[in-house]
Amino acid sequence: MARAMVLLWACYSALLTGTCVNGLGVNWGTQTSTPLDPKYVVQMLKDNKINKVKLFDSDHWTVHQFAGTGIEVMLGIPNLNLKKFSKDYDAVQDYVKENVSDHLRDHGGVKIKYIAVGNEPFLKAYKGEYEKTIFPALKNVQKALNEAGLGNKIKATIPQNADVYNSGTAGPSAGNFRPEIRDLMVKISRFLDENNCPFIVNIYPFLSLYENEDFPIEFAFFDGGGQGVQDRNIHYTNMLDANLDTLTYSLKKAGANKVKIIVGEIGWPTDGNQHANAKMARRFYNGLLKKLASNKGTPLHPGYIEVYLFSLTDENQKSVAPGYFERHWGIFRYDGQPKFPIDFSGQGNEKMPVGAKNVTYLSHQWCVLNDDVKNMSKVRVTLDYACSLGDCTSLSYGSSCNRLSERMNASYAFNMYYQMNEQSVEACDFNGVAKITNRNYSTQECLFPVEIMSAAGKNLAGTSVLVGLLSLLALS
Ligand SMILES: *[C@@H]1O[C@H](CO)[C@@H](O)[C@H](O)[C@H]1NC(C)=O
Ligand SMILES: *[C@@H]1O[C@H](CO)[C@@H](O)[C@H](O)[C@H]1NC(C)=O
Ligand SMILES: *[C@@H]1O[C@H](CO)[C@@H](O)[C@H](O)[C@H]1NC(C)=O
Ligand SMILES: *[C@@H]1O[C@H](CO)[C@@H](O)[C@H](O)[C@H]1NC(C)=O
Ligand SMILES: *[C@@H]1O[C@H](CO)[C@@H](O)[C@H](O)[C@H]1NC(C)=O
């Protein structure tokens, strides 16, 4: 009772100061050369009053850091595990014991509420690879949770990409699951409904704009500009509402009427494309967070919407197959420092969020092109190599470093490779055309980063990149 009073008061006083964001969540992915220490991430979430986090795996050490924090955690089971989890129930039980139950007892307990089984398994790029395993895996996970006595508290679900359903040009009321996967989506939706599990969908107005030049840009934002979409007697002014209501119609047609919808990912990238920059991201989040704080919901679902922003930090090792912007979804940079003002409370205040504290950087040094190199054709080969293993997405058209000179281009590529290899001396050779310098080569628009110190023993990715380069040089 006393505890409940304290909690109520905490929330009430937070409301007065405008910080009680109604259950705002954020995704934290770690496909980066040096992930931030989970301890710092926990602090960062607390400092910014974000009380839910969605992870892409169930790494024990990471999850453990959330014990006793009160931050709600959504665990992830990668697609790679779906095959095993679809047919090996013992393995699923082991997973639930080791990665779920054990954490509930750990130092005040980790507040685990959802298990995301797979991630966007019906992406067209996977060509149906997970269609046979995803539903059995989902059922096995919920069954194992039930048998462990956790089924009422912890729910399994599947984060879906939004193109599992569509409505053509007719508007949300014509919404339905894609014909090729409809039967399976109907079964999954009904299972979620019957077991009180939520339906999670990832919605990206940015991708609609990226994929379709004719997409009405105003519809991606929340300022009410542009024509919008008229559907019978409802007028939609933004894509999020239209998309969520398309899903609601699809679920209705599937006979899954009361399933709760959660937005598992939504955000705007800041680099790697002409529409990806801090200004547009700021506009998007400002509109989104105000909308969420107002609890207006959508025309079909007035009220609170549970949302996980994508993403907390940049990830410089994500595949660029979807586009160069893919590594720049972070609200914060790779080092946990803010990029633009954002008010997580949805009050629209112009303030920078609180960055990660206690982050340690490697030495303030950079790897750049040697001044005495004159023959650039020699440089181009090494530049291409550095870019194939490092991260040159910020050099691409429309990006923050696209206007560098050819020499600076090479320096940028060399530095990214060098930093991602933890400033190893061998990683700044490039057949003798590169050198290490204490001079900061960053320009006003283009940051030449300095890598952060890895949390003990966690960074093995960089090493394998370096081994790759050494063996290539040995061959040439
Ligand atoms: C950050 O450093 C300060 C001062 O050394 C320390 O008190 C604090 O606990 C540290 N925070 C984290 C999250 O490690
Ligand atoms: C627990 O999760 C981690 C990280 O996702 C995974 O490597 C490990 O295999 C899982 N444990 C079991 C028993 O499945
Ligand atoms: C520049 O380097 C390329 C490739 O190593 C070589 O073929 C070319 O002859 C060089 N040009 C000059 C002017 O040295
Ligand atoms: C620098 O590299 C980018 C990406 O490869 C390219 O688009 C641009 O034209 C280059 N700039 C110069 C001056 O070579
Ligand atoms: C390098 O310069 C950039 C741009 O002025 C700055 O943001 C960055 O903090 C500097 N890096 C270091 C390590 O001093």
PDB file of N, CA and C in Angstrom, residues 321-407:
ATOM      1  N   ALA A 321      22.056  -3.117 -46.958  1.00  0.00           N
ATOM      2  CA  ALA A 321      21.169  -3.568 -48.037  1.00  0.00           C
ATOM      3  C   ALA A 321      19.893  -2.715 -48.122  1.00  0.00           C
ATOM      4  N   PRO A 322      19.261  -2.360 -46.992  1.00  0.00           N
ATOM      5  CA  PRO A 322      18.064  -1.508 -47.103  1.00  0.00           C
ATOM      6  C   PRO A 322      18.380  -0.083 -47.550  1.00  0.00           C
ATOM      7  N   GLY A 323      19.634   0.382 -47.352  1.00  0.00           N
ATOM      8  CA  GLY A 323      20.021   1.749 -47.705  1.00  0.00           C
ATOM      9  C   GLY A 323      21.089   2.231 -46.738  1.00  0.00           C
ATOM     10  N   TYR A 324      21.843   3.270 -47.168  1.00  0.00           N
ATOM     11  CA  TYR A 324      22.940   3.761 -46.318  1.00  0.00           C
ATOM     12  C   TYR A 324      22.455   4.358 -44.989  1.00  0.00           C
ATOM     13  N   PHE A 325      21.193   4.805 -44.967  1.00  0.00           N
ATOM     14  CA  PHE A 325      20.628   5.389 -43.741  1.00  0.00           C
ATOM     15  C   PHE A 325      20.544   4.373 -42.606  1.00  0.00           C
ATOM     16  N   GLU A 326      20.616   3.081 -42.968  1.00  0.00           N
ATOM     17  CA  GLU A 326      20.375   2.009 -41.993  1.00  0.00           C
ATOM     18  C   GLU A 326      21.271   2.093 -40.751  1.00  0.00           C
ATOM     19  N   ARG A 327      22.433   2.714 -40.896  1.00  0.00           N
ATOM     20  CA  ARG A 327      23.348   2.787 -39.749  1.00  0.00           C
ATOM     21  C   ARG A 327      23.177   4.074 -38.946  1.00  0.00           C
ATOM     22  N   HIS A 328      22.133   4.849 -39.283  1.00  0.00           N
ATOM     23  CA  HIS A 328      22.003   6.177 -38.652  1.00  0.00           C
ATOM     24  C   HIS A 328      20.630   6.426 -38.038  1.00  0.00           C
ATOM     25  N   TRP A 329      20.040   5.392 -37.480  1.00  0.00           N
ATOM     26  CA  TRP A 329      18.711   5.548 -36.881  1.00  0.00           C
ATOM     27  C   TRP A 329      18.782   6.111 -35.469  1.00  0.00           C
ATOM     28  N   GLY A 330      19.966   6.252 -34.906  1.00  0.00           N
ATOM     29  CA  GLY A 330      20.073   6.639 -33.500  1.00  0.00           C
ATOM     30  C   GLY A 330      19.544   8.031 -33.203  1.00  0.00           C
ATOM     31  N   ILE A 331      18.817   8.145 -32.089  1.00  0.00           N
ATOM     32  CA  ILE A 331      18.490   9.464 -31.540  1.00  0.00           C
ATOM     33  C   ILE A 331      19.787  10.010 -30.939  1.00  0.00           C
ATOM     34  N   PHE A 332      20.616   9.058 -30.492  1.00  0.00           N
ATOM     35  CA  PHE A 332      21.940   9.386 -29.984  1.00  0.00           C
ATOM     36  C   PHE A 332      22.984   8.815 -30.938  1.00  0.00           C
ATOM     37  N   ARG A 333      24.170   9.413 -30.938  1.00  0.00           N
ATOM     38  CA  ARG A 333      25.256   8.907 -31.772  1.00  0.00           C
ATOM     39  C   ARG A 333      25.806   7.610 -31.207  1.00  0.00           C
ATOM     40  N   TYR A 334      26.804   7.055 -31.886  1.00  0.00           N
ATOM     41  CA  TYR A 334      27.427   5.798 -31.460  1.00  0.00           C
ATOM     42  C   TYR A 334      27.931   5.863 -30.026  1.00  0.00           C
ATOM     43  N   ASP A 335      28.313   7.085 -29.574  1.00  0.00           N
ATOM     44  CA  ASP A 335      28.894   7.249 -28.239  1.00  0.00           C
ATOM     45  C   ASP A 335      27.870   7.694 -27.201  1.00  0.00           C
ATOM     46  N   GLY A 336      26.587   7.643 -27.580  1.00  0.00           N
ATOM     47  CA  GLY A 336      25.547   7.995 -26.625  1.00  0.00           C
ATOM     48  C   GLY A 336      25.358   9.492 -26.440  1.00  0.00           C
ATOM     49  N   GLN A 337      25.944  10.296 -27.331  1.00  0.00           N
ATOM     50  CA  GLN A 337      25.758  11.749 -27.227  1.00  0.00           C
ATOM     51  C   GLN A 337      24.628  12.189 -28.159  1.00  0.00           C
ATOM     52  N   PRO A 338      23.823  13.167 -27.708  1.00  0.00           N
ATOM     53  CA  PRO A 338      22.629  13.540 -28.486  1.00  0.00           C
ATOM     54  C   PRO A 338      22.963  14.222 -29.808  1.00  0.00           C
ATOM     55  N   LYS A 339      22.068  14.078 -30.784  1.00  0.00           N
ATOM     56  CA  LYS A 339      22.263  14.686 -32.100  1.00  0.00           C
ATOM     57  C   LYS A 339      21.409  15.936 -32.293  1.00  0.00           C
ATOM     58  N   PHE A 340      20.238  15.938 -31.680  1.00  0.00           N
ATOM     59  CA  PHE A 340      19.305  17.055 -31.914  1.00  0.00           C
ATOM     60  C   PHE A 340      18.383  17.175 -30.703  1.00  0.00           C
ATOM     61  N   PRO A 341      17.743  18.346 -30.549  1.00  0.00           N
ATOM     62  CA  PRO A 341      16.828  18.497 -29.416  1.00  0.00           C
ATOM     63  C   PRO A 341      15.627  17.561 -29.581  1.00  0.00           C
ATOM     64  N   ILE A 342      15.233  16.946 -28.510  1.00  0.00           N
ATOM     65  CA  ILE A 342      14.051  16.076 -28.519  1.00  0.00           C
ATOM     66  C   ILE A 342      13.509  16.056 -27.101  1.00  0.00           C
ATOM     67  N   ASP A 343      12.196  16.203 -26.989  1.00  0.00           N
ATOM     68  CA  ASP A 343      11.576  16.243 -25.664  1.00  0.00           C
ATOM     69  C   ASP A 343      10.729  14.983 -25.501  1.00  0.00           C
ATOM     70  N   PHE A 344      11.278  14.009 -24.780  1.00  0.00           N
ATOM     71  CA  PHE A 344      10.593  12.723 -24.645  1.00  0.00           C
ATOM     72  C   PHE A 344       9.254  12.841 -23.914  1.00  0.00           C
ATOM     73  N   SER A 345       9.038  13.963 -23.227  1.00  0.00           N
ATOM     74  CA  SER A 345       7.764  14.115 -22.518  1.00  0.00           C
ATOM     75  C   SER A 345       6.658  14.551 -23.473  1.00  0.00           C
ATOM     76  N   GLY A 346       7.019  14.926 -24.701  1.00  0.00           N
ATOM     77  CA  GLY A 346       6.000  15.316 -25.673  1.00  0.00           C
ATOM     78  C   GLY A 346       5.497  16.735 -25.475  1.00  0.00           C
ATOM     79  N   GLN A 347       6.170  17.524 -24.649  1.00  0.00           N
ATOM     80  CA  GLN A 347       5.743  18.911 -24.433  1.00  0.00           C
ATOM     81  C   GLN A 347       6.349  19.852 -25.474  1.00  0.00           C
ATOM     82  N   GLY A 348       7.217  19.313 -26.316  1.00  0.00           N
ATOM     83  CA  GLY A 348       7.777  20.127 -27.394  1.00  0.00           C
ATOM     84  C   GLY A 348       8.818  21.131 -26.946  1.00  0.00           C
ATOM     85  N   ASN A 349       9.409  20.927 -25.766  1.00  0.00           N
ATOM     86  CA  ASN A 349      10.466  21.847 -25.330  1.00  0.00           C
ATOM     87  C   ASN A 349      11.725  21.652 -26.159  1.00  0.00           C
ATOM     88  N   GLU A 350      12.398  22.745 -26.455  1.00  0.00           N
ATOM     89  CA  GLU A 350      13.625  22.715 -27.251  1.00  0.00           C
ATOM     90  C   GLU A 350      14.794  22.359 -26.357  1.00  0.00           C
ATOM     91  N   LYS A 351      14.982  21.111 -26.066  1.00  0.00           N
ATOM     92  CA  LYS A 351      16.114  20.791 -25.205  1.00  0.00           C
ATOM     93  C   LYS A 351      16.814  19.529 -25.689  1.00  0.00           C
ATOM     94  N   MET A 352      18.115  19.501 -25.464  1.00  0.00           N
ATOM     95  CA  MET A 352      18.873  18.310 -25.801  1.00  0.00           C
ATOM     96  C   MET A 352      18.546  17.230 -24.766  1.00  0.00           C
ATOM     97  N   PRO A 353      18.416  15.981 -25.200  1.00  0.00           N
ATOM     98  CA  PRO A 353      18.234  14.907 -24.214  1.00  0.00           C
ATOM     99  C   PRO A 353      19.548  14.674 -23.465  1.00  0.00           C
ATOM    100  N   VAL A 354      19.490  13.900 -22.379  1.00  0.00           N
ATOM    101  CA  VAL A 354      20.684  13.653 -21.576  1.00  0.00           C
ATOM    102  C   VAL A 354      21.509  12.541 -22.229  1.00  0.00           C
ATOM    103  N   GLY A 355      22.751  12.830 -22.548  1.00  0.00           N
ATOM    104  CA  GLY A 355      23.620  11.850 -23.188  1.00  0.00           C
ATOM    105  C   GLY A 355      24.164  10.833 -22.191  1.00  0.00           C
ATOM    106  N   ALA A 356      24.850   9.822 -22.734  1.00  0.00           N
ATOM    107  CA  ALA A 356      25.453   8.795 -21.886  1.00  0.00           C
ATOM    108  C   ALA A 356      26.571   9.419 -21.053  1.00  0.00           C
ATOM    109  N   LYS A 357      26.619   9.055 -19.792  1.00  0.00           N
ATOM    110  CA  LYS A 357      27.673   9.558 -18.906  1.00  0.00           C
ATOM    111  C   LYS A 357      28.753   8.491 -18.746  1.00  0.00           C
ATOM    112  N   ASN A 358      29.940   8.939 -18.382  1.00  0.00           N
ATOM    113  CA  ASN A 358      31.049   8.044 -18.027  1.00  0.00           C
ATOM    114  C   ASN A 358      31.664   7.305 -19.218  1.00  0.00           C
ATOM    115  N   VAL A 359      31.250   7.636 -20.438  1.00  0.00           N
ATOM    116  CA  VAL A 359      31.815   6.959 -21.609  1.00  0.00           C
ATOM    117  C   VAL A 359      33.291   7.353 -21.744  1.00  0.00           C
ATOM    118  N   THR A 360      34.153   6.358 -21.925  1.00  0.00           N
ATOM    119  CA  THR A 360      35.579   6.654 -22.100  1.00  0.00           C
ATOM    120  C   THR A 360      35.946   6.509 -23.570  1.00  0.00           C
ATOM    121  N   TYR A 361      36.680   7.472 -24.089  1.00  0.00           N
ATOM    122  CA  TYR A 361      37.087   7.432 -25.493  1.00  0.00           C
ATOM    123  C   TYR A 361      38.499   6.872 -25.597  1.00  0.00           C
ATOM    124  N   LEU A 362      38.849   6.340 -26.742  1.00  0.00           N
ATOM    125  CA  LEU A 362      40.245   5.993 -27.011  1.00  0.00           C
ATOM    126  C   LEU A 362      41.009   7.313 -27.196  1.00  0.00           C
ATOM    127  N   SER A 363      42.312   7.223 -27.463  1.00  0.00           N
ATOM    128  CA  SER A 363      43.130   8.442 -27.605  1.00  0.00           C
ATOM    129  C   SER A 363      42.543   9.373 -28.653  1.00  0.00           C
ATOM    130  N   HIS A 364      42.747  10.665 -28.457  1.00  0.00           N
ATOM    131  CA  HIS A 364      42.266  11.629 -29.441  1.00  0.00           C
ATOM    132  C   HIS A 364      43.196  11.630 -30.638  1.00  0.00           C
ATOM    133  N   GLN A 365      43.098  10.606 -31.451  1.00  0.00           N
ATOM    134  CA  GLN A 365      43.906  10.530 -32.656  1.00  0.00           C
ATOM    135  C   GLN A 365      43.126   9.899 -33.798  1.00  0.00           C
ATOM    136  N   TRP A 366      43.551  10.246 -35.005  1.00  0.00           N
ATOM    137  CA  TRP A 366      42.823   9.891 -36.209  1.00  0.00           C
ATOM    138  C   TRP A 366      43.786   9.289 -37.224  1.00  0.00           C
ATOM    139  N   CYS A 367      43.258   8.492 -38.143  1.00  0.00           N
ATOM    140  CA  CYS A 367      44.066   7.945 -39.236  1.00  0.00           C
ATOM    141  C   CYS A 367      43.638   8.644 -40.515  1.00  0.00           C
ATOM    142  N   VAL A 368      44.603   9.265 -41.197  1.00  0.00           N
ATOM    143  CA  VAL A 368      44.263  10.061 -42.386  1.00  0.00           C
ATOM    144  C   VAL A 368      45.261   9.806 -43.517  1.00  0.00           C
ATOM    145  N   LEU A 369      44.924  10.334 -44.690  1.00  0.00           N
ATOM    146  CA  LEU A 369      45.800  10.205 -45.855  1.00  0.00           C
ATOM    147  C   LEU A 369      47.073  11.025 -45.639  1.00  0.00           C
ATOM    148  N   ASN A 370      48.197  10.424 -45.974  1.00  0.00           N
ATOM    149  CA  ASN A 370      49.483  11.120 -45.891  1.00  0.00           C
ATOM    150  C   ASN A 370      49.527  12.289 -46.872  1.00  0.00           C
ATOM    151  N   ASP A 371      50.044  13.440 -46.401  1.00  0.00           N
ATOM    152  CA  ASP A 371      50.067  14.619 -47.274  1.00  0.00           C
ATOM    153  C   ASP A 371      50.935  14.420 -48.516  1.00  0.00           C
ATOM    154  N   ASP A 372      52.002  13.599 -48.392  1.00  0.00           N
ATOM    155  CA  ASP A 372      52.926  13.492 -49.523  1.00  0.00           C
ATOM    156  C   ASP A 372      52.462  12.510 -50.611  1.00  0.00           C
ATOM    157  N   VAL A 373      51.290  11.899 -50.417  1.00  0.00           N
ATOM    158  CA  VAL A 373      50.791  10.998 -51.454  1.00  0.00           C
ATOM    159  C   VAL A 373      50.189  11.819 -52.597  1.00  0.00           C
ATOM    160  N   LYS A 374      50.723  11.603 -53.820  1.00  0.00           N
ATOM    161  CA  LYS A 374      50.225  12.397 -54.952  1.00  0.00           C
ATOM    162  C   LYS A 374      49.386  11.545 -55.906  1.00  0.00           C
ATOM    163  N   ASN A 375      49.722  10.275 -56.016  1.00  0.00           N
ATOM    164  CA  ASN A 375      49.047   9.402 -56.980  1.00  0.00           C
ATOM    165  C   ASN A 375      47.752   8.846 -56.382  1.00  0.00           C
ATOM    166  N   MET A 376      46.624   9.482 -56.727  1.00  0.00           N
ATOM    167  CA  MET A 376      45.363   9.099 -56.095  1.00  0.00           C
ATOM    168  C   MET A 376      44.828   7.750 -56.595  1.00  0.00           C
ATOM    169  N   SER A 377      45.289   7.292 -57.762  1.00  0.00           N
ATOM    170  CA  SER A 377      44.754   5.999 -58.218  1.00  0.00           C
ATOM    171  C   SER A 377      45.207   4.874 -57.286  1.00  0.00           C
ATOM    172  N   LYS A 378      46.348   5.059 -56.679  1.00  0.00           N
ATOM    173  CA  LYS A 378      46.837   4.102 -55.678  1.00  0.00           C
ATOM    174  C   LYS A 378      45.934   4.128 -54.424  1.00  0.00           C
ATOM    175  N   VAL A 379      45.467   5.326 -54.119  1.00  0.00           N
ATOM    176  CA  VAL A 379      44.661   5.514 -52.910  1.00  0.00           C
ATOM    177  C   VAL A 379      43.277   4.897 -53.062  1.00  0.00           C
ATOM    178  N   ARG A 380      42.730   5.015 -54.303  1.00  0.00           N
ATOM    179  CA  ARG A 380      41.335   4.574 -54.503  1.00  0.00           C
ATOM    180  C   ARG A 380      41.109   3.118 -54.127  1.00  0.00           C
ATOM    181  N   VAL A 381      42.085   2.262 -54.433  1.00  0.00           N
ATOM    182  CA  VAL A 381      41.944   0.835 -54.116  1.00  0.00           C
ATOM    183  C   VAL A 381      41.815   0.634 -52.605  1.00  0.00           C
ATOM    184  N   THR A 382      42.698   1.297 -51.861  1.00  0.00           N
ATOM    185  CA  THR A 382      42.668   1.127 -50.411  1.00  0.00           C
ATOM    186  C   THR A 382      41.423   1.759 -49.817  1.00  0.00           C
ATOM    187  N   LEU A 383      40.982   2.870 -50.429  1.00  0.00           N
ATOM    188  CA  LEU A 383      39.758   3.525 -49.949  1.00  0.00           C
ATOM    189  C   LEU A 383      38.575   2.575 -50.083  1.00  0.00           C
ATOM    190  N   ASP A 384      38.458   1.947 -51.257  1.00  0.00           N
ATOM    191  CA  ASP A 384      37.357   1.004 -51.459  1.00  0.00           C
ATOM    192  C   ASP A 384      37.426  -0.118 -50.438  1.00  0.00           C
ATOM    193  N   TYR A 385      38.631  -0.554 -50.166  1.00  0.00           N
ATOM    194  CA  TYR A 385      38.770  -1.637 -49.194  1.00  0.00           C
ATOM    195  C   TYR A 385      38.351  -1.177 -47.798  1.00  0.00           C
ATOM    196  N   ALA A 386      38.842  -0.008 -47.397  1.00  0.00           N
ATOM    197  CA  ALA A 386      38.485   0.534 -46.069  1.00  0.00           C
ATOM    198  C   ALA A 386      36.972   0.669 -45.950  1.00  0.00           C
ATOM    199  N   CYS A 387      36.346   1.114 -47.045  1.00  0.00           N
ATOM    200  CA  CYS A 387      34.891   1.314 -47.004  1.00  0.00           C
ATOM    201  C   CYS A 387      34.130  -0.010 -46.969  1.00  0.00           C
ATOM    202  N   SER A 388      34.718  -1.045 -47.582  1.00  0.00           N
ATOM    203  CA  SER A 388      33.988  -2.314 -47.593  1.00  0.00           C
ATOM    204  C   SER A 388      33.963  -2.948 -46.202  1.00  0.00           C
ATOM    205  N   LEU A 389      34.918  -2.614 -45.367  1.00  0.00           N
ATOM    206  CA  LEU A 389      34.923  -3.180 -44.003  1.00  0.00           C
ATOM    207  C   LEU A 389      34.624  -2.146 -42.919  1.00  0.00           C
ATOM    208  N   GLY A 390      34.898  -0.887 -43.230  1.00  0.00           N
ATOM    209  CA  GLY A 390      34.573   0.158 -42.261  1.00  0.00           C
ATOM    210  C   GLY A 390      33.181   0.679 -42.547  1.00  0.00           C
ATOM    211  N   ASP A 391      32.935   1.923 -42.252  1.00  0.00           N
ATOM    212  CA  ASP A 391      31.616   2.487 -42.494  1.00  0.00           C
ATOM    213  C   ASP A 391      31.754   3.820 -43.217  1.00  0.00           C
ATOM    214  N   CYS A 392      31.402   3.838 -44.508  1.00  0.00           N
ATOM    215  CA  CYS A 392      31.514   5.071 -45.301  1.00  0.00           C
ATOM    216  C   CYS A 392      30.142   5.619 -45.657  1.00  0.00           C
ATOM    217  N   THR A 393      29.118   5.205 -44.937  1.00  0.00           N
ATOM    218  CA  THR A 393      27.762   5.611 -45.313  1.00  0.00           C
ATOM    219  C   THR A 393      27.572   7.127 -45.260  1.00  0.00           C
ATOM    220  N   SER A 394      28.351   7.803 -44.411  1.00  0.00           N
ATOM    221  CA  SER A 394      28.202   9.262 -44.319  1.00  0.00           C
ATOM    222  C   SER A 394      28.830   9.985 -45.504  1.00  0.00           C
ATOM    223  N   LEU A 395      29.546   9.259 -46.374  1.00  0.00           N
ATOM    224  CA  LEU A 395      30.106   9.863 -47.581  1.00  0.00           C
ATOM    225  C   LEU A 395      29.097   9.875 -48.727  1.00  0.00           C
ATOM    226  N   SER A 396      28.023   9.111 -48.578  1.00  0.00           N
ATOM    227  CA  SER A 396      27.118   8.894 -49.713  1.00  0.00           C
ATOM    228  C   SER A 396      26.323  10.152 -50.057  1.00  0.00           C
ATOM    229  N   TYR A 397      25.699  10.129 -51.217  1.00  0.00           N
ATOM    230  CA  TYR A 397      24.947  11.277 -51.715  1.00  0.00           C
ATOM    231  C   TYR A 397      23.902  11.753 -50.688  1.00  0.00           C
ATOM    232  N   GLY A 398      23.884  13.035 -50.431  1.00  0.00           N
ATOM    233  CA  GLY A 398      22.903  13.600 -49.499  1.00  0.00           C
ATOM    234  C   GLY A 398      23.299  13.467 -48.039  1.00  0.00           C
ATOM    235  N   SER A 399      24.493  12.933 -47.774  1.00  0.00           N
ATOM    236  CA  SER A 399      24.892  12.672 -46.395  1.00  0.00           C
ATOM    237  C   SER A 399      25.829  13.748 -45.849  1.00  0.00           C
ATOM    238  N   SER A 400      26.122  13.644 -44.557  1.00  0.00           N
ATOM    239  CA  SER A 400      26.846  14.717 -43.857  1.00  0.00           C
ATOM    240  C   SER A 400      28.263  14.932 -44.388  1.00  0.00           C
ATOM    241  N   CYS A 401      28.900  13.893 -44.953  1.00  0.00           N
ATOM    242  CA  CYS A 401      30.293  14.028 -45.391  1.00  0.00           C
ATOM    243  C   CYS A 401      30.414  13.956 -46.911  1.00  0.00           C
ATOM    244  N   ASN A 402      29.307  14.173 -47.616  1.00  0.00           N
ATOM    245  CA  ASN A 402      29.326  14.004 -49.071  1.00  0.00           C
ATOM    246  C   ASN A 402      30.093  15.099 -49.811  1.00  0.00           C
ATOM    247  N   ARG A 403      30.302  16.230 -49.150  1.00  0.00           N
ATOM    248  CA  ARG A 403      30.963  17.325 -49.870  1.00  0.00           C
ATOM    249  C   ARG A 403      32.456  17.437 -49.570  1.00  0.00           C
ATOM    250  N   LEU A 404      33.047  16.380 -49.047  1.00  0.00           N
ATOM    251  CA  LEU A 404      34.491  16.397 -48.791  1.00  0.00           C
ATOM    252  C   LEU A 404      35.252  16.312 -50.114  1.00  0.00           C
ATOM    253  N   SER A 405      36.507  16.762 -50.100  1.00  0.00           N
ATOM    254  CA  SER A 405      37.360  16.602 -51.288  1.00  0.00           C
ATOM    255  C   SER A 405      37.751  15.130 -51.420  1.00  0.00           C
ATOM    256  N   GLU A 406      38.356  14.781 -52.541  1.00  0.00           N
ATOM    257  CA  GLU A 406      38.748  13.387 -52.737  1.00  0.00           C
ATOM    258  C   GLU A 406      39.762  12.956 -51.673  1.00  0.00           C
ATOM    259  N   ARG A 407      40.685  13.832 -51.329  1.00  0.00           N
ATOM    260  CA  ARG A 407      41.698  13.504 -50.310  1.00  0.00           C
ATOM    261  C   ARG A 407      41.037  13.314 -48.944  1.00  0.00           C
TER     262      ARG A 407
END
